[in-house]
Coordinates of C-alpha atoms in Angstrom, one line a residue:
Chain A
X1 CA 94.5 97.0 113.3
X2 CA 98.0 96.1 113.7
X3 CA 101.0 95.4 112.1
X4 CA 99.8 91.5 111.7
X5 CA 97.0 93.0 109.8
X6 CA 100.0 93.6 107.1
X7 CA 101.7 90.6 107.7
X8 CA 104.6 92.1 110.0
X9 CA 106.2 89.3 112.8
X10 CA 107.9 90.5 115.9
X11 CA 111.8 90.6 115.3
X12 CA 111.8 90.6 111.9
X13 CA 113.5 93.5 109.3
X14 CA 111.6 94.6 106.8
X15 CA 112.7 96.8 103.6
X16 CA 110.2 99.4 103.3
X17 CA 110.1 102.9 102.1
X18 CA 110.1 105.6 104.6
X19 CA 108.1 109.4 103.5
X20 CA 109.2 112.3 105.7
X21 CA 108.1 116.3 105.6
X22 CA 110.9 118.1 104.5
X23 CA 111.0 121.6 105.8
X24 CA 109.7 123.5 102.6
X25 CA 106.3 121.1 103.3
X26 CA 107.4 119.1 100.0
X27 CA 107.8 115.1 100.1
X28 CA 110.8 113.3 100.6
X29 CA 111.0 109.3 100.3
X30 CA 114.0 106.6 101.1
X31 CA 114.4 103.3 101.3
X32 CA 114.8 102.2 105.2
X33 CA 114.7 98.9 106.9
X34 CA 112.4 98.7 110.0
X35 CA 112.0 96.3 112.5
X36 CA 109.1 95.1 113.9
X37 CA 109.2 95.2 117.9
X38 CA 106.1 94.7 118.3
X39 CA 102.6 94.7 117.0
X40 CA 102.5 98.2 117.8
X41 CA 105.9 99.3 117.6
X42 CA 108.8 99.5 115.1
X43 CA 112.7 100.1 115.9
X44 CA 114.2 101.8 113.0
X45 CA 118.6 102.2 112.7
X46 CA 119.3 105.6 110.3
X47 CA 122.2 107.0 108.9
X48 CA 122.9 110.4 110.9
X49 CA 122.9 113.3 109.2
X50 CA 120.2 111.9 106.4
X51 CA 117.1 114.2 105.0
X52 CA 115.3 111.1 106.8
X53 CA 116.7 111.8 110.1
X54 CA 116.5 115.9 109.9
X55 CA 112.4 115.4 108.7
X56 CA 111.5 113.3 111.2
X57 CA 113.6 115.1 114.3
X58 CA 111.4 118.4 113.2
X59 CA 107.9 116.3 112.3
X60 CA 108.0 113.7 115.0
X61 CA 106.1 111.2 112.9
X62 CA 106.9 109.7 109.6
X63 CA 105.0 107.2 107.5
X64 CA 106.3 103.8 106.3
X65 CA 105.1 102.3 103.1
X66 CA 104.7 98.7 102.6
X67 CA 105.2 97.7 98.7
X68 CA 107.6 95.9 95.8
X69 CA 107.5 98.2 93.4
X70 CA 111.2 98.1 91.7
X71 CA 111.2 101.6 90.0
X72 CA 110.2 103.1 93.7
X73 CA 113.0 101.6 95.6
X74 CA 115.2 102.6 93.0
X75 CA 114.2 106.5 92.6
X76 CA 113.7 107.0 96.2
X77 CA 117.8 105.6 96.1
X78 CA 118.5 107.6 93.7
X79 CA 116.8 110.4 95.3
X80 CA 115.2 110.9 92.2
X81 CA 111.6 109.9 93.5
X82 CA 109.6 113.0 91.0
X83 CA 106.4 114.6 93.1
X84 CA 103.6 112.9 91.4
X85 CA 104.7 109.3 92.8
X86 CA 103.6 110.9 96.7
X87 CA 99.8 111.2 97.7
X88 CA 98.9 113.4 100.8
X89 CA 97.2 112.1 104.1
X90 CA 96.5 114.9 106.7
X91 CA 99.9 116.6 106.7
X92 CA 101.9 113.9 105.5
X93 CA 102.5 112.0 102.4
X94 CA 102.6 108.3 101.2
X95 CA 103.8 106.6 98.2
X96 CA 100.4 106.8 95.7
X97 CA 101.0 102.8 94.9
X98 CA 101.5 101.4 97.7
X99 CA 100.4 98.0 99.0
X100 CA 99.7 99.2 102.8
X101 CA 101.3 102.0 104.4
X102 CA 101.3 103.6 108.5
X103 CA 102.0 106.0 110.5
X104 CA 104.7 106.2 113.0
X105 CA 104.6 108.3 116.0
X106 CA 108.3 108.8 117.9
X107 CA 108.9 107.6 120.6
X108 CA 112.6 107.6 121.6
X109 CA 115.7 109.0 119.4
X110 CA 119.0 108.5 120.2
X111 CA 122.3 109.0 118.2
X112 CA 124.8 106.2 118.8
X113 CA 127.9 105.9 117.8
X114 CA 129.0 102.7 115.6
X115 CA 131.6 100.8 114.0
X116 CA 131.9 98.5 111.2
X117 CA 134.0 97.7 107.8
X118 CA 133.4 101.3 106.4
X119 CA 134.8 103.0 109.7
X120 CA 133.0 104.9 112.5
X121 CA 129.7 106.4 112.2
X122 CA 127.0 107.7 113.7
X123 CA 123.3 106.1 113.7
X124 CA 120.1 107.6 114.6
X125 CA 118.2 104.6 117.0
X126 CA 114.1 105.6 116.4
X127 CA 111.8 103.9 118.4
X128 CA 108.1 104.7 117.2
X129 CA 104.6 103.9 117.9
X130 CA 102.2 102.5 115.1
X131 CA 99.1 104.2 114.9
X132 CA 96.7 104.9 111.9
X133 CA 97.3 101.6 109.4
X134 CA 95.8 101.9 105.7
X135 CA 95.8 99.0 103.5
X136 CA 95.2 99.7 100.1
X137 CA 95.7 95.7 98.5
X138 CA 93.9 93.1 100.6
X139 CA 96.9 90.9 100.5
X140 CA 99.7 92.2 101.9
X141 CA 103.2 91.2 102.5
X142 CA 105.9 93.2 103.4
X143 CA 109.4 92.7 102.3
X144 CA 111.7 90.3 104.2
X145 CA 115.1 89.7 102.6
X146 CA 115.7 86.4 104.9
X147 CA 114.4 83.5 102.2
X148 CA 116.0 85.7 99.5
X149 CA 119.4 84.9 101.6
X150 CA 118.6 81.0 102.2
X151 CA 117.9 80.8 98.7
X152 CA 120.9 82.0 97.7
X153 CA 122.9 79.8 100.1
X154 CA 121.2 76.5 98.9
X155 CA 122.7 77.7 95.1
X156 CA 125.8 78.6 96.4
X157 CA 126.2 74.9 98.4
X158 CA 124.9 73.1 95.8
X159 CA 127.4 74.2 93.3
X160 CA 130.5 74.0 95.8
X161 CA 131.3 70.8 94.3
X162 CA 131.8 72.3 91.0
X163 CA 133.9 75.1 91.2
X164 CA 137.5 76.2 92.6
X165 CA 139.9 78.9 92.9
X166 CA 138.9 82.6 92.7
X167 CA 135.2 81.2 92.1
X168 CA 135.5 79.0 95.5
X169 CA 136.8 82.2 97.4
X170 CA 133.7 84.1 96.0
X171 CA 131.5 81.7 97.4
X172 CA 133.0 81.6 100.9
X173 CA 133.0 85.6 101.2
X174 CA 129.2 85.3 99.9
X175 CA 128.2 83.1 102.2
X176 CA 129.3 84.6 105.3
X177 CA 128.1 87.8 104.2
X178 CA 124.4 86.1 103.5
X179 CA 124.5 84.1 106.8
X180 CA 125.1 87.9 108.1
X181 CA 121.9 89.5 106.5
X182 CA 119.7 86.2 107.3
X183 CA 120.8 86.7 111.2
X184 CA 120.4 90.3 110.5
X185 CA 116.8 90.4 108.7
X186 CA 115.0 87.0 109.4
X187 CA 113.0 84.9 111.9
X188 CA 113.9 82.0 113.6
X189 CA 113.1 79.4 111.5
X190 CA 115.3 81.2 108.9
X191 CA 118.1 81.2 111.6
X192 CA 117.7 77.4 111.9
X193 CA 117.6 76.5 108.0
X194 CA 120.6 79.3 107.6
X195 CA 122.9 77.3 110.6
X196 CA 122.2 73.8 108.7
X197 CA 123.5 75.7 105.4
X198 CA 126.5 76.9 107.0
X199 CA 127.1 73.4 108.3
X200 CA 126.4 71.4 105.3
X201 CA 128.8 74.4 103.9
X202 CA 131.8 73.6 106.1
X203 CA 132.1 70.0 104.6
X204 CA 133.6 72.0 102.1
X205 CA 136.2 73.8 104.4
X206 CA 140.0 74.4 103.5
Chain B
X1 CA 91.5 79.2 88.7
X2 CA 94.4 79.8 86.8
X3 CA 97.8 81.0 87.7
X4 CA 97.0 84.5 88.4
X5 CA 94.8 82.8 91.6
X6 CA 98.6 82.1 93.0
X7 CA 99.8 85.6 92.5
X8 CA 101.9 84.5 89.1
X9 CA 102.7 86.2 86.3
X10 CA 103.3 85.5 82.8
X11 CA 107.1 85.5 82.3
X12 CA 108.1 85.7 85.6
X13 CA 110.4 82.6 87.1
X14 CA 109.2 81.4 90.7
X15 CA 111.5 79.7 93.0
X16 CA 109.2 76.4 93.9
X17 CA 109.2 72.5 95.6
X18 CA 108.5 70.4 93.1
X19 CA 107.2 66.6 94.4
X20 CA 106.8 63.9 92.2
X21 CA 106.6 60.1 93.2
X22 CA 109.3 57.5 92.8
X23 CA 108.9 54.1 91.3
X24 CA 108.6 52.3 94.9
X25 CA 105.8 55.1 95.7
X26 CA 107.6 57.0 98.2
X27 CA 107.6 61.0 97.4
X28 CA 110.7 63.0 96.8
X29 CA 110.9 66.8 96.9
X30 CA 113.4 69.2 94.9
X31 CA 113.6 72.9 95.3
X32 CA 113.3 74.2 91.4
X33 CA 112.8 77.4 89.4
X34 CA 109.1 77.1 87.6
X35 CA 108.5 80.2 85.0
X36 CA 104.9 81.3 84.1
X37 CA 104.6 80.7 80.6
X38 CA 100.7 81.5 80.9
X39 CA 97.7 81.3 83.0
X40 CA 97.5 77.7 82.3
X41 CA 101.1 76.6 81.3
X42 CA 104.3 76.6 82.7
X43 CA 107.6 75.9 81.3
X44 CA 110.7 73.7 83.4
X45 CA 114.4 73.5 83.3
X46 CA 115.6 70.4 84.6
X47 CA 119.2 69.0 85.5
X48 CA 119.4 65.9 83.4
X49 CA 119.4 62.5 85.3
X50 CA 117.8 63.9 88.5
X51 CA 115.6 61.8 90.2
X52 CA 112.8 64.3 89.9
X53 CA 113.2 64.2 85.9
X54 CA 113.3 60.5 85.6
X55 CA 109.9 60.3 87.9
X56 CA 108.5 63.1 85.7
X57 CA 109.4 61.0 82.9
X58 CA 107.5 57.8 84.2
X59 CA 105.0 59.3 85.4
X60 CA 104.1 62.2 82.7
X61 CA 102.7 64.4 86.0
X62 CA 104.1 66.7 89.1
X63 CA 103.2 69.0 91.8
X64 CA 104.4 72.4 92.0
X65 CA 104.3 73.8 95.9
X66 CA 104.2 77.4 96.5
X67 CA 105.7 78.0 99.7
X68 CA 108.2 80.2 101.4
X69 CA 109.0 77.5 105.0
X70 CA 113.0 78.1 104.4
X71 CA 113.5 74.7 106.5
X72 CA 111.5 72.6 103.7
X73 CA 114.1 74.6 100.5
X74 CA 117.0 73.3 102.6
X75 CA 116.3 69.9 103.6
X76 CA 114.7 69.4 99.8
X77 CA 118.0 70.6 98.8
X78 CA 120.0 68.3 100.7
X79 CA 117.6 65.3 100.3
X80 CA 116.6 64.9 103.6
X81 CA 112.8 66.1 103.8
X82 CA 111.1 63.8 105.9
X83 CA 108.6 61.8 104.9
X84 CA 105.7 63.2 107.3
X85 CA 106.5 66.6 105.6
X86 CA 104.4 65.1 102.6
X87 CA 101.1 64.9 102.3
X88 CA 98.7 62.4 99.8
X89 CA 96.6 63.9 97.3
X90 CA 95.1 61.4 94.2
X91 CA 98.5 59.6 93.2
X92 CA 101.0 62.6 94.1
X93 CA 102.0 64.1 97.0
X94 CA 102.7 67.4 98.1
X95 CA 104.3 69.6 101.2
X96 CA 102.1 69.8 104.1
X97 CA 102.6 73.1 105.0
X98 CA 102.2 74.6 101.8
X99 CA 100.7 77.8 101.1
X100 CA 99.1 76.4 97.6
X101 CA 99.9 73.6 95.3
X102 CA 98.7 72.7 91.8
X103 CA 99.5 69.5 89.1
X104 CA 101.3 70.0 86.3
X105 CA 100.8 67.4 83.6
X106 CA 104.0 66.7 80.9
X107 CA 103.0 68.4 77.4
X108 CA 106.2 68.3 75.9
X109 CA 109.9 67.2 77.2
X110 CA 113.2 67.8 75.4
X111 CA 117.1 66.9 76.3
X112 CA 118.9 69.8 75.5
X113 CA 122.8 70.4 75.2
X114 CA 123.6 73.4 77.3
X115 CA 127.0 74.9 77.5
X116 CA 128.0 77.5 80.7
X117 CA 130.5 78.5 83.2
X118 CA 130.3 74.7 84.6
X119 CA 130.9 73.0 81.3
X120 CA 128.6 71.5 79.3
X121 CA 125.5 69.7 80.4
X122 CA 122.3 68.2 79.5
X123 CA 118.9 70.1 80.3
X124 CA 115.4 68.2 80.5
X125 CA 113.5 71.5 79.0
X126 CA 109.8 70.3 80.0
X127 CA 106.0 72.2 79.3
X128 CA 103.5 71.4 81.4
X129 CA 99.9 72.3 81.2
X130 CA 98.6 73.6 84.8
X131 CA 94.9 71.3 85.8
X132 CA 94.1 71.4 89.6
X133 CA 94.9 74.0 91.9
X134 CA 94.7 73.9 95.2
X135 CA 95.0 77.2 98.0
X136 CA 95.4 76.1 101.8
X137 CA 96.0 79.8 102.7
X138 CA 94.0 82.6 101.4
X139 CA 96.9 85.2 100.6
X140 CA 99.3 83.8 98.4
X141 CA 102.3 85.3 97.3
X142 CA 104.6 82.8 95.0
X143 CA 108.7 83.7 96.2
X144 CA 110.1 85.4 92.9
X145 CA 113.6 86.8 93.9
X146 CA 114.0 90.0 91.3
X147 CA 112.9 92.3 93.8
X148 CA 115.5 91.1 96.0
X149 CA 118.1 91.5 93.3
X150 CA 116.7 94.8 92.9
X151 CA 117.4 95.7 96.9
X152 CA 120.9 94.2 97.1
X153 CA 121.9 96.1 94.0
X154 CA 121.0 99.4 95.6
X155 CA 122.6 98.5 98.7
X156 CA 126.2 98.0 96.9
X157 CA 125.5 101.0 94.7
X158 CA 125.1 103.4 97.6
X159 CA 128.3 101.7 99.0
X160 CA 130.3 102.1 96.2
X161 CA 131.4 105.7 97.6
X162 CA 133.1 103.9 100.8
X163 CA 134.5 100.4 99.2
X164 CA 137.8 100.4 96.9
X165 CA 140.4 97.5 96.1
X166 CA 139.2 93.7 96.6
X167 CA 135.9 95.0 98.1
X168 CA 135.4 96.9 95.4
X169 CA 135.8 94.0 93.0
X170 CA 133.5 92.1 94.8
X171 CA 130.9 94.5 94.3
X172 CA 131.2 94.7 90.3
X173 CA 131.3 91.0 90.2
X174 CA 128.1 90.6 92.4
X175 CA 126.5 93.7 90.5
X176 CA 126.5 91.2 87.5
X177 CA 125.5 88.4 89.0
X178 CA 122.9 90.4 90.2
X179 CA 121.9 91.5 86.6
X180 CA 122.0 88.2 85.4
X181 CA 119.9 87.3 88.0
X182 CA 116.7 89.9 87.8
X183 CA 117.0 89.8 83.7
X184 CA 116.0 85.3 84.3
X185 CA 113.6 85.4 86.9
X186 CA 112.0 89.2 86.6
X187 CA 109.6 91.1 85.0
X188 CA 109.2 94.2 82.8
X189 CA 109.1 96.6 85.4
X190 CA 112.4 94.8 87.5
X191 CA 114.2 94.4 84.1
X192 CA 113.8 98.3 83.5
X193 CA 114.6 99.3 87.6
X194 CA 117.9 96.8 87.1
X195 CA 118.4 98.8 84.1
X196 CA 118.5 102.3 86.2
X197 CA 120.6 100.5 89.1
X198 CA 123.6 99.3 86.1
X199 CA 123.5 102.3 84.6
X200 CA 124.3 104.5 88.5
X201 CA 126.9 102.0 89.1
X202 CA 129.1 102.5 85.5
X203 CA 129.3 105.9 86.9
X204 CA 132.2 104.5 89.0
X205 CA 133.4 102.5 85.7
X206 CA 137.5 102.2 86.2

């Protein structure tokens, strides 16, 4: 099996959530978005410093979890995931609900030093190896935030005719941050329909 | 089959093409949120004076196309799908490339006064009981967008910590946009996470 078999494409982002050992051998689950290299390989960006990191620097593998369930993404957040939500597998656990989950081997780990809006930062750059895949739903399909985005856009567009001021601004800083996430997250036909929004979009300029 | 075939659930809103057939014959597509009233029913809110309610109107029938192909949402959106994108079936039409289909025949229409941030405007509120489906792929997964909501609200509520001033505002406003959103199209168990998330974030209340 590979990460086809759970309906991964090469390039694309998906939000999954990641379970780790922590040192004391209990669980520990957040929500991380990993990118599919290949169909035996995911690249995964992490905030230094995190539980995430420090578990899988000392384990060397980690587990990703392929699922929707709300309440999960928001307790692993939270950090408020309680114990009986985790199911072991050899020495490492997954999330008991979960659509499909693997295991990743690393690979490569590098800390790299970045900059955005929120100042500078340093991120943990994971590449890792896919090995054992479990599906535990026959369909699966992981998370992809990219037709979420062009979604969004369309709304936004088609109301640009309708609103002004404050509202209009809105609009504009939402649409450049979707365009953002959609280059960020998505494929390339979602690259495609996202440029003809941002066109259509710029009839509107100021 | 019923609904449930197409992965819906009763309650839930699902963003969908709708197709219907204009008085010269020719098809016309619109992108346009479907909720699952039942296994065999679904329930429609239409712009008034759209072409795709005054073809529902003659023609008492639709087709609801359960896809996720981002290029056919935005050219449907901006009135430009092709006409080899469609695809005969009996008297109706529906996408080619869809991942599953099914005809929706008129039980009940009604023009309703509806009064929001946009002024006030005329709704076509339409039932429709659910006859023929059709799956062209096995897996199915219709595209409901409360899990999304769900995601982005975590990701400003973990930024809340870093933002302050305009960006700041942005945030609260999206966070209830965002609400707004999940309560319309999600389901029990997004409803209650959404809950979790807006109750985190009026921890950093002014």
């Amino acid at each position: 099996m590979d990460l086809g078999s759970i309906g991964m494409e090469k390039g694309l982002l998906y939000e999954t959530i990641v379970t780790t050992v922590n040192a004391d051998h209990t669980p520990n689950a957040a929500p991380i978005g990993v990118i599919c290299k290949n169909d035996k390989e995911v690249v995964i960006y992490l905030h230094h410093g995190s539980k995430t990191v420090r578990n899988i620097k000392r384990n060397h593998s980690f587990i990703v979890n392929i699922l929707k369930d709300p309440m999960v993404f928001v307790e692993s957040t939270l950090g408020n995931l309680s114990n009986n939500y985790f199911e072991q597998y050899l020495n490492e656990f997954y999330i008991k609900n979960t659509d499909a989950f693997f295991i990743a081997d690393v690979k490569s780990l590098k800390d790299v030093e970045k900059k955005d809006n929120f100042g500078v930062s340093v991120t943990t750059v994971l590449k890792a190896d896919v090995s054992t895949i479990i599906k535990k739903k026959e369909n699966v399909e992981p998370l992809n935030r990219a037709i979420y985005g062009i979604i969004e856009g369309l709304v936004y567009l088609t109301r640009m005719e309708m609103v002004s001021g404050d509202m209009e601004k809105l609009y504009r800083h939402r649409m450049i941050e979707i365009s953002r996430i959609v280059n960020k997250v998505g494929g390339v036909e979602h690259k495609k329909a996202m440029k003809k929004i941002s066109e259509a979009f710029s009839r509107y300029d100021e």
